[in-house]
Amino acid sequence: MIRISLTSLWARKRRMASTAVAVILGVAFLTGTLVLGDTLSANFDRLFAEVSAGTDVVVRSDTVIETDRGADDARGPLDESLVAKVAGVDGVAAAEGQVVGYGALVSRDGDPVGGNGPPRLAGSWITDPDLNPYKLVEGRAPERSDEVVVNRGAAKLGHLQLGDTTTVQSLAPVEVKIVGIATFGDQDGLGTTTWTAFTLEGAQEHVIGQPDRVNTIVARGESGVSSDELRDRVTAALPDGTEAITGADLAGERADEISATFLNMLRTFLVVFAGIALVVATLSISNTFTITVAQRTRELALLRAVGASRRQVRRSVTIEAFGLGLVAALIGVGAGLAVAGLLKGMFDAFGFALPAGGLEIRPASLIVGLVVGVVATVVAAQAAARRAAKLAPVEALRDSSTEARSISRRRLVVGAALMVVGFAANLVGALGGILLAVGVGAAALVVGTLVCAPVALSPVAGAVGGGLRRLRGVNGMMAEQNARRNPRRSASTATALVVGVAVVSLFTVFAASMKASLSDQVSSDFGADLAMTTPAFGGGQLAATAADDVAELPEVSAAVGLGGGSVLLNGDDTTVTATDPAGLADVAGIETVDGSLKSVGTDGIAVGESKADDNGWHVGSTVELTFVDGAKESATVEAVYRDNSLVGSLVVPEKLWADHTSQPLLRAVLVKVADGSTADEAHRALEPLADKLGGDVQNKDEYASAATQGLDMLLSIIYVLLALAVIIALLGIANTLSLAVHERRRELGLLRAVGQTRRQVRSVLRLESVIISVFGTIVGLGLGAFLGWTLFATVASASDTLGSHFALPVVQLVVITVLGALAGVLAARRPARRAARIPVLEAIASQ
């Protein structure tokens, strides 16, 4: 039976090619995803290890607060006098203080270099070459406070050269001269991070604004002293509030942090789409095996007649699936290495630069891709294998296939029940904000819809076919009849496309609703006339002096800066906005429900209404704040304001924040236009200053649009990833039509014999494919639109601040429908050509 199975598979190798391609693409996507994750993990491990390669011990503050600007500003600064104390510890060969913080290097064309993920860093140049992971390749080290060394990657991106004068944007824009170009080991930089290095004094002045303070102290030991031993000696000499760790431990911490906050999320994101592609491929495989088993009724029945058992027949089909899956999966695993590179290129093209480096090929990832491909193919063939096993020997005497053409009552009842349960679960989840209920309901609804799809095919095919009859006459009529002849087969052909279009529609509807709600929310919360901001997803910051600079313009009546970060609030990490509370009411239109923002002063706080309710706070309540420098401050709630997305849920005075952070930078400056000036005049006056500070000037509509820009970028990436699933679905349609052409050779030959032209044969096949594709697209659109609404409603129900503005993107959905119909024409191109080339006499004579 094994020999018969493999011989049978080989005899139909051309017919199974499209099925193999579906497996190859699905496995390639999954393998590429896993290899990319392994590669990024290895590259980050290597980069962080190189950062700490010459460092035995790192001294830092022991207060840890998570922030959104990187690990180096998550801890408070240290007194520079500790450097001498560490250097004096027995076994320390050298020790230096280091400053690291945000600093954007301005390119030749005036825009900040880098961003979109990798940080823009500035700090101090470490003079000890063994402690410094950067190596000078051109020029010299900085000697004056306005001289800098930049990494070669940043210089290339910014079109900067040795001797150029440019600007570094940090606490305030500072004009600097590039006196050195450095590499990170033998690379152009630490991934795509930009690095600008001042002298220590220059970094203290321009980056953190605190003389005699450093962020960390790095030290190396004398020969024969281990890192662990040196760490213990240094620890013994340190005051309270500080700690010492080995360089290797620091590299491990950074690698773990990047895995937890970025790599795991990226892997999950990509694996979800690889899973979608594999589900679509599995549906296409299942459909192909169902048709081929039906077409081999006589062959399989003859095997039963000569003594093969049902188990052997079923095993025969399973072996064929295993052989096909194994070969295709092996090819897919190899192709996955190329896909990993393509995925990285895609993220680079969308502005999400990932660290460079050769592929990290781990056997586990290749094995997972191989096993999943084989298992998916075998599982997809099981329905056909069970049907083949049920064939009776007498079927060998029949001329027709035994493939069922109509849906059974039992299947219809089960499918309808699943649809009802799925619909109800989605409603419950959407109204109650229960994501698990939505997930379970979505699965039930999709399965139920696919089970009942043949029932809907006839009316949809009739409606589409009616239009084709009027447009294409007899060809349209024949295409409609062919599509309706076997509704189960036609519906199964469209199944993969239903899933692909449903997922595309789901994300389209969800993103459109999120954009509409966020835009409404931001617009209603935006009470200023104008705002100066940095790109929402560029990773930029404005200088601490930006609000003061803006307020000096004659066209501006008042300006208030929005900064902040993270604090420990009663022991919990909490994001705060640092600003001038008194100015919020005048400039931003923040509305209070209790107390007054002008009463906050320099040591009080203001909280949003929802946060106050959740914690039982009111005016007069006292809370304890712990800042990044380890200082604890008791603060009194002086005002409760209506929830506002611009300032978040907790506001602290800018002076209180500045006293406890090394870089009190701003994310935005809200502007009130002066009497006698128009918004357009103020806009024009602000633009030169915004260019200098690396920001943009925006009105309410522009600010709301910028706030949702990331959703457009994310949706574009999702469309690219889902394109593979749609391609696999179209391969499934093409494969089914090819098999149908083989099955209908005599019919096509007779039509040619009575006068049908080759052009008419091609037209009928293409129109049939259009009907099937439109059916799949319409069902997928309806399913995706409903699930998109439930997902959005669930997220909105679970959120305290997100609005519930559901938006149905009609234009995008119409485009998807048109593309679905056009895709049907493309899918039928090859089968139609083959059908038109069938010799008439040979087709009539075929059995």
Short mmCIF file of C-alpha atoms in Angstrom, two decimals, residues 227-565:
data_model
loop_
_atom_site.label_atom_id
_atom_site.label_comp_id
_atom_site.label_asym_id
_atom_site.label_seq_id
_atom_site.Cartn_x
_atom_site.Cartn_y
_atom_site.Cartn_z
CA SER A 227 34.34 40.15 37.88
CA ASP A 228 32.38 38.58 40.74
CA GLU A 229 35.17 39.18 43.19
CA LEU A 230 35.61 42.77 42.04
CA ARG A 231 31.86 43.38 42.30
CA ASP A 232 31.86 42.20 45.93
CA ARG A 233 34.78 44.48 46.79
CA VAL A 234 33.17 47.51 45.14
CA THR A 235 29.81 46.78 46.79
CA ALA A 236 31.45 46.93 50.20
CA ALA A 237 32.70 50.45 49.48
CA LEU A 238 29.42 51.87 48.18
CA PRO A 239 26.96 54.03 50.15
CA ASP A 240 23.27 53.20 50.57
CA GLY A 241 21.13 53.71 47.48
CA THR A 242 23.70 52.32 45.07
CA GLU A 243 24.60 48.87 43.80
CA ALA A 244 27.30 47.14 41.79
CA ILE A 245 26.75 44.40 39.21
CA THR A 246 29.07 42.66 36.77
CA GLY A 247 29.18 43.70 33.13
CA ALA A 248 27.95 40.25 32.13
CA ASP A 249 24.92 40.61 34.43
CA LEU A 250 24.14 44.00 32.91
CA ALA A 251 24.28 42.53 29.40
CA GLY A 252 21.91 39.76 30.51
CA GLU A 253 19.49 42.28 32.03
CA ARG A 254 19.38 44.30 28.84
CA ALA A 255 18.88 41.20 26.70
CA ASP A 256 16.06 39.99 28.97
CA GLU A 257 14.45 43.42 28.90
CA ILE A 258 14.49 43.64 25.10
CA SER A 259 13.04 40.12 24.90
CA ALA A 260 10.25 40.89 27.33
CA THR A 261 9.30 44.28 25.88
CA PHE A 262 9.96 43.83 22.16
CA LEU A 263 11.12 40.46 20.84
CA ASN A 264 8.37 38.36 22.43
CA MET A 265 5.73 40.80 21.18
CA LEU A 266 7.23 40.78 17.67
CA ARG A 267 7.41 36.97 17.62
CA THR A 268 3.80 36.67 18.74
CA PHE A 269 2.68 39.25 16.18
CA LEU A 270 4.37 37.44 13.30
CA VAL A 271 3.42 33.93 14.44
CA VAL A 272 -0.26 34.96 14.48
CA PHE A 273 -0.07 35.82 10.78
CA ALA A 274 1.96 32.72 10.03
CA GLY A 275 -0.83 30.77 11.74
CA ILE A 276 -3.44 32.50 9.55
CA ALA A 277 -1.46 31.58 6.44
CA LEU A 278 -1.23 27.95 7.60
CA VAL A 279 -4.97 27.79 8.34
CA VAL A 280 -5.72 29.07 4.83
CA ALA A 281 -3.23 26.58 3.38
CA THR A 282 -4.84 23.76 5.38
CA LEU A 283 -8.26 24.64 3.98
CA SER A 284 -6.87 24.65 0.45
CA ILE A 285 -5.17 21.29 1.02
CA SER A 286 -8.35 19.78 2.45
CA ASN A 287 -10.35 20.95 -0.55
CA THR A 288 -7.79 19.54 -2.99
CA PHE A 289 -7.71 16.11 -1.35
CA THR A 290 -11.51 16.01 -1.18
CA ILE A 291 -11.76 16.59 -4.92
CA THR A 292 -8.97 14.16 -5.85
CA VAL A 293 -10.50 11.41 -3.72
CA ALA A 294 -13.86 11.98 -5.38
CA GLN A 295 -12.21 11.80 -8.81
CA ARG A 296 -10.41 8.55 -7.84
CA THR A 297 -13.57 6.78 -6.72
CA ARG A 298 -13.14 3.90 -9.19
CA GLU A 299 -9.42 3.52 -8.43
CA LEU A 300 -9.93 3.36 -4.66
CA ALA A 301 -12.98 1.11 -4.98
CA LEU A 302 -10.96 -1.30 -7.11
CA LEU A 303 -8.40 -1.48 -4.31
CA ARG A 304 -11.25 -2.43 -1.98
CA ALA A 305 -12.46 -5.00 -4.50
CA VAL A 306 -9.08 -6.75 -4.69
CA GLY A 307 -8.80 -7.04 -0.92
CA ALA A 308 -7.67 -3.72 0.54
CA SER A 309 -9.28 -2.96 3.88
CA ARG A 310 -10.83 0.35 4.81
CA ARG A 311 -7.91 1.02 7.12
CA GLN A 312 -5.46 0.41 4.26
CA VAL A 313 -7.33 2.76 1.93
CA ARG A 314 -7.41 5.46 4.58
CA ARG A 315 -3.75 4.86 5.32
CA SER A 316 -3.01 5.14 1.59
CA VAL A 317 -4.48 8.65 1.39
CA THR A 318 -2.71 9.62 4.63
CA ILE A 319 0.63 8.39 3.26
CA GLU A 320 0.10 10.48 0.14
CA ALA A 321 -0.56 13.52 2.33
CA PHE A 322 2.49 12.74 4.44
CA GLY A 323 4.72 12.43 1.38
CA LEU A 324 3.39 15.66 -0.11
CA GLY A 325 3.65 17.48 3.23
CA LEU A 326 7.20 16.26 3.87
CA VAL A 327 8.56 17.34 0.49
CA ALA A 328 6.74 20.69 0.58
CA ALA A 329 7.72 21.37 4.20
CA LEU A 330 11.38 20.65 3.46
CA ILE A 331 11.29 23.16 0.62
CA GLY A 332 9.36 25.60 2.83
CA VAL A 333 11.97 25.37 5.60
CA GLY A 334 14.68 26.29 3.11
CA ALA A 335 12.59 29.13 1.70
CA GLY A 336 11.96 30.35 5.25
CA LEU A 337 15.56 31.56 5.47
CA ALA A 338 14.90 33.94 2.60
CA VAL A 339 11.57 34.98 4.16
CA ALA A 340 13.37 35.96 7.37
CA GLY A 341 15.43 38.44 5.38
CA LEU A 342 12.34 39.72 3.56
CA LEU A 343 10.49 40.26 6.84
CA LYS A 344 13.38 42.27 8.23
CA GLY A 345 13.48 44.31 5.02
CA MET A 346 9.75 44.95 5.33
CA PHE A 347 10.11 46.38 8.84
CA ASP A 348 13.07 48.49 7.70
CA ALA A 349 10.97 49.82 4.79
CA PHE A 350 8.21 50.87 7.18
CA GLY A 351 10.70 52.69 9.41
CA PHE A 352 11.09 50.05 12.15
CA ALA A 353 14.83 49.48 11.88
CA LEU A 354 16.02 46.17 13.32
CA PRO A 355 19.63 45.36 14.25
CA ALA A 356 21.78 43.99 11.44
CA GLY A 357 23.59 40.67 11.55
CA GLY A 358 23.76 37.28 9.90
CA LEU A 359 20.93 34.77 10.25
CA GLU A 360 20.86 32.72 13.43
CA ILE A 361 19.71 29.25 12.33
CA ARG A 362 18.67 27.12 15.27
CA PRO A 363 17.62 23.49 14.67
CA ALA A 364 14.56 23.86 16.90
CA SER A 365 13.02 26.52 14.64
CA LEU A 366 13.61 24.45 11.51
CA ILE A 367 12.15 21.36 13.15
CA VAL A 368 9.05 23.27 14.27
CA GLY A 369 8.46 24.52 10.72
CA LEU A 370 8.96 21.05 9.27
CA VAL A 371 6.71 19.29 11.78
CA VAL A 372 3.94 21.88 11.53
CA GLY A 373 3.95 21.67 7.73
CA VAL A 374 3.72 17.88 7.68
CA VAL A 375 1.10 17.73 10.45
CA ALA A 376 -1.03 20.44 8.80
CA THR A 377 -1.01 18.53 5.49
CA VAL A 378 -1.86 15.20 7.09
CA VAL A 379 -4.63 16.70 9.22
CA ALA A 380 -6.06 18.52 6.19
CA ALA A 381 -6.29 15.22 4.29
CA GLN A 382 -8.09 13.28 7.02
CA ALA A 383 -11.64 14.21 5.93
CA ALA A 384 -10.86 12.95 2.43
CA ALA A 385 -9.14 9.87 3.85
CA ARG A 386 -12.24 8.98 5.91
CA ARG A 387 -14.45 9.45 2.87
CA ALA A 388 -12.15 7.20 0.81
CA ALA A 389 -12.24 4.49 3.49
CA LYS A 390 -16.05 4.38 3.31
CA LEU A 391 -16.08 3.50 -0.40
CA ALA A 392 -17.66 0.14 -1.18
CA PRO A 393 -16.12 -2.16 -3.81
CA VAL A 394 -19.25 -1.79 -5.96
CA GLU A 395 -18.29 1.87 -6.56
CA ALA A 396 -15.72 0.55 -9.04
CA LEU A 397 -18.60 -0.26 -11.39
CA ARG A 398 -19.96 3.29 -11.38
CA ASP A 399 -18.98 6.04 -13.78
CA SER A 400 -19.61 9.02 -11.54
CA SER A 401 -17.87 10.25 -8.44
CA THR A 402 -19.39 9.87 -5.03
CA GLU A 403 -18.65 13.41 -3.91
CA ALA A 404 -21.71 14.78 -2.13
CA ARG A 405 -23.26 17.75 -3.90
CA SER A 406 -25.67 18.97 -1.23
CA ILE A 407 -25.35 19.73 2.46
CA SER A 408 -26.87 17.20 4.85
CA ARG A 409 -29.51 18.22 7.36
CA ARG A 410 -27.27 17.14 10.23
CA ARG A 411 -24.41 19.31 8.98
CA LEU A 412 -26.77 22.23 8.48
CA VAL A 413 -28.09 21.94 12.05
CA VAL A 414 -24.58 21.74 13.52
CA GLY A 415 -23.40 24.70 11.44
CA ALA A 416 -26.41 26.82 12.36
CA ALA A 417 -25.98 25.99 16.04
CA LEU A 418 -22.32 27.04 15.90
CA MET A 419 -23.29 30.31 14.22
CA VAL A 420 -25.90 31.08 16.88
CA VAL A 421 -23.50 30.25 19.72
CA GLY A 422 -20.71 32.27 18.10
CA PHE A 423 -22.97 35.26 17.50
CA ALA A 424 -24.24 35.22 21.09
CA ALA A 425 -20.74 34.84 22.56
CA ASN A 426 -19.48 37.77 20.49
CA LEU A 427 -22.32 39.99 21.67
CA VAL A 428 -21.70 39.06 25.31
CA GLY A 429 -17.98 39.71 24.94
CA ALA A 430 -18.49 43.00 23.10
CA LEU A 431 -20.96 44.42 25.60
CA GLY A 432 -19.06 43.18 28.65
CA GLY A 433 -15.50 43.78 27.46
CA ILE A 434 -14.68 40.05 27.74
CA LEU A 435 -11.96 39.27 25.17
CA LEU A 436 -12.02 35.51 25.84
CA ALA A 437 -15.72 35.32 24.99
CA VAL A 438 -15.07 37.17 21.73
CA GLY A 439 -12.24 34.79 20.82
CA VAL A 440 -14.28 31.66 21.48
CA GLY A 441 -17.32 33.16 19.77
CA ALA A 442 -15.29 34.17 16.72
CA ALA A 443 -13.96 30.63 16.30
CA ALA A 444 -17.46 29.16 16.56
CA LEU A 445 -18.91 31.73 14.17
CA VAL A 446 -16.20 31.17 11.54
CA VAL A 447 -16.56 27.37 11.66
CA GLY A 448 -20.35 27.59 11.56
CA THR A 449 -20.24 29.98 8.60
CA LEU A 450 -17.91 27.70 6.64
CA VAL A 451 -20.11 24.69 7.39
CA CYS A 452 -23.27 26.48 6.18
CA ALA A 453 -21.59 28.27 3.27
CA PRO A 454 -23.01 25.91 0.57
CA VAL A 455 -26.54 27.01 1.51
CA ALA A 456 -25.67 30.64 0.77
CA LEU A 457 -23.83 29.88 -2.45
CA SER A 458 -26.85 29.36 -4.70
CA PRO A 459 -28.55 32.72 -4.03
CA VAL A 460 -25.24 34.62 -4.20
CA ALA A 461 -24.20 32.79 -7.38
CA GLY A 462 -27.65 33.46 -8.82
CA ALA A 463 -27.40 37.18 -8.08
CA VAL A 464 -23.87 37.51 -9.46
CA GLY A 465 -24.66 35.18 -12.35
CA GLY A 466 -27.72 37.25 -13.26
CA GLY A 467 -25.50 40.25 -13.81
CA LEU A 468 -23.02 38.16 -15.79
CA ARG A 469 -25.81 36.78 -17.98
CA ARG A 470 -26.81 40.31 -18.94
CA LEU A 471 -23.21 41.32 -19.57
CA ARG A 472 -21.77 38.15 -21.13
CA GLY A 473 -24.81 36.24 -22.38
CA VAL A 474 -24.42 32.46 -22.74
CA ASN A 475 -20.94 32.46 -21.21
CA GLY A 476 -22.29 34.09 -18.05
CA MET A 477 -25.17 31.62 -17.88
CA MET A 478 -22.84 28.61 -18.20
CA ALA A 479 -20.48 30.01 -15.59
CA GLU A 480 -23.39 30.41 -13.16
CA GLN A 481 -24.63 26.87 -13.80
CA ASN A 482 -21.14 25.44 -13.31
CA ALA A 483 -20.73 27.29 -10.00
CA ARG A 484 -24.16 26.12 -8.75
CA ARG A 485 -23.82 22.55 -10.04
CA ASN A 486 -21.94 21.41 -6.96
CA PRO A 487 -22.48 23.97 -4.16
CA ARG A 488 -20.38 22.04 -1.67
CA ARG A 489 -17.38 22.04 -3.97
CA SER A 490 -17.82 25.70 -4.96
CA ALA A 491 -18.23 26.74 -1.33
CA SER A 492 -15.18 24.69 -0.32
CA THR A 493 -13.21 26.33 -3.12
CA ALA A 494 -14.04 29.74 -1.66
CA THR A 495 -13.40 28.70 1.96
CA ALA A 496 -9.76 29.76 2.07
CA LEU A 497 -10.64 33.10 0.50
CA VAL A 498 -13.44 33.59 3.05
CA VAL A 499 -10.94 33.28 5.90
CA GLY A 500 -8.36 35.53 4.23
CA VAL A 501 -10.84 38.28 3.38
CA ALA A 502 -12.48 38.00 6.82
CA VAL A 503 -9.18 38.66 8.57
CA VAL A 504 -8.37 41.57 6.23
CA SER A 505 -11.83 43.05 6.80
CA LEU A 506 -11.61 42.53 10.56
CA PHE A 507 -8.43 44.56 10.86
CA THR A 508 -9.71 47.20 8.43
CA VAL A 509 -12.92 47.76 10.40
CA PHE A 510 -11.13 47.61 13.76
CA ALA A 511 -8.44 50.11 12.69
CA ALA A 512 -11.01 52.49 11.17
CA SER A 513 -13.07 52.43 14.38
CA MET A 514 -10.01 52.92 16.56
CA LYS A 515 -8.90 55.86 14.41
CA ALA A 516 -12.34 57.46 14.54
CA SER A 517 -12.59 57.04 18.33
CA LEU A 518 -9.04 58.23 19.02
CA SER A 519 -9.51 61.19 16.69
CA ASP A 520 -12.77 62.16 18.40
CA GLN A 521 -11.19 61.74 21.82
CA VAL A 522 -8.08 63.77 21.01
CA SER A 523 -10.12 66.47 19.28
CA SER A 524 -12.44 66.83 22.27
CA ASP A 525 -9.51 66.88 24.71
CA PHE A 526 -7.42 69.33 22.66
CA GLY A 527 -8.24 72.71 24.14
CA ALA A 528 -5.18 74.61 22.94
CA ASP A 529 -5.00 76.71 19.79
CA LEU A 530 -1.82 75.02 18.55
CA ALA A 531 0.72 72.46 19.68
CA MET A 532 4.40 71.90 19.05
CA THR A 533 5.16 68.19 19.11
CA THR A 534 7.61 65.60 17.88
CA PRO A 535 6.40 62.75 15.62
CA ALA A 536 4.25 60.44 17.73
CA PHE A 537 6.21 57.32 16.74
CA GLY A 538 9.63 58.79 16.05
CA GLY A 539 11.03 58.57 19.56
CA GLY A 540 11.82 62.28 19.68
CA GLN A 541 11.73 64.75 22.57
CA LEU A 542 11.64 68.53 22.83
CA ALA A 543 14.14 70.57 24.81
CA ALA A 544 13.29 71.38 28.41
CA THR A 545 13.37 75.06 27.47
CA ALA A 546 10.91 74.67 24.57
CA ALA A 547 7.87 76.07 26.41
CA ASP A 548 9.79 79.15 27.56
CA ASP A 549 11.13 79.72 24.03
CA VAL A 550 7.63 79.45 22.57
CA ALA A 551 6.12 81.82 25.16
CA GLU A 552 8.58 84.58 24.14
CA LEU A 553 7.05 84.88 20.67
CA PRO A 554 4.78 87.94 20.31
CA GLU A 555 2.11 85.85 18.56
CA VAL A 556 1.83 83.59 21.62
CA SER A 557 -0.15 84.52 24.73
CA ALA A 558 0.90 81.52 26.82
CA ALA A 559 2.57 78.14 26.41
CA VAL A 560 2.66 75.10 28.66
CA GLY A 561 4.99 72.15 28.20
CA LEU A 562 4.02 68.50 28.70
CA GLY A 563 6.75 66.16 29.90
CA GLY A 564 6.95 63.40 32.44
CA GLY A 565 7.71 59.72 32.74
#
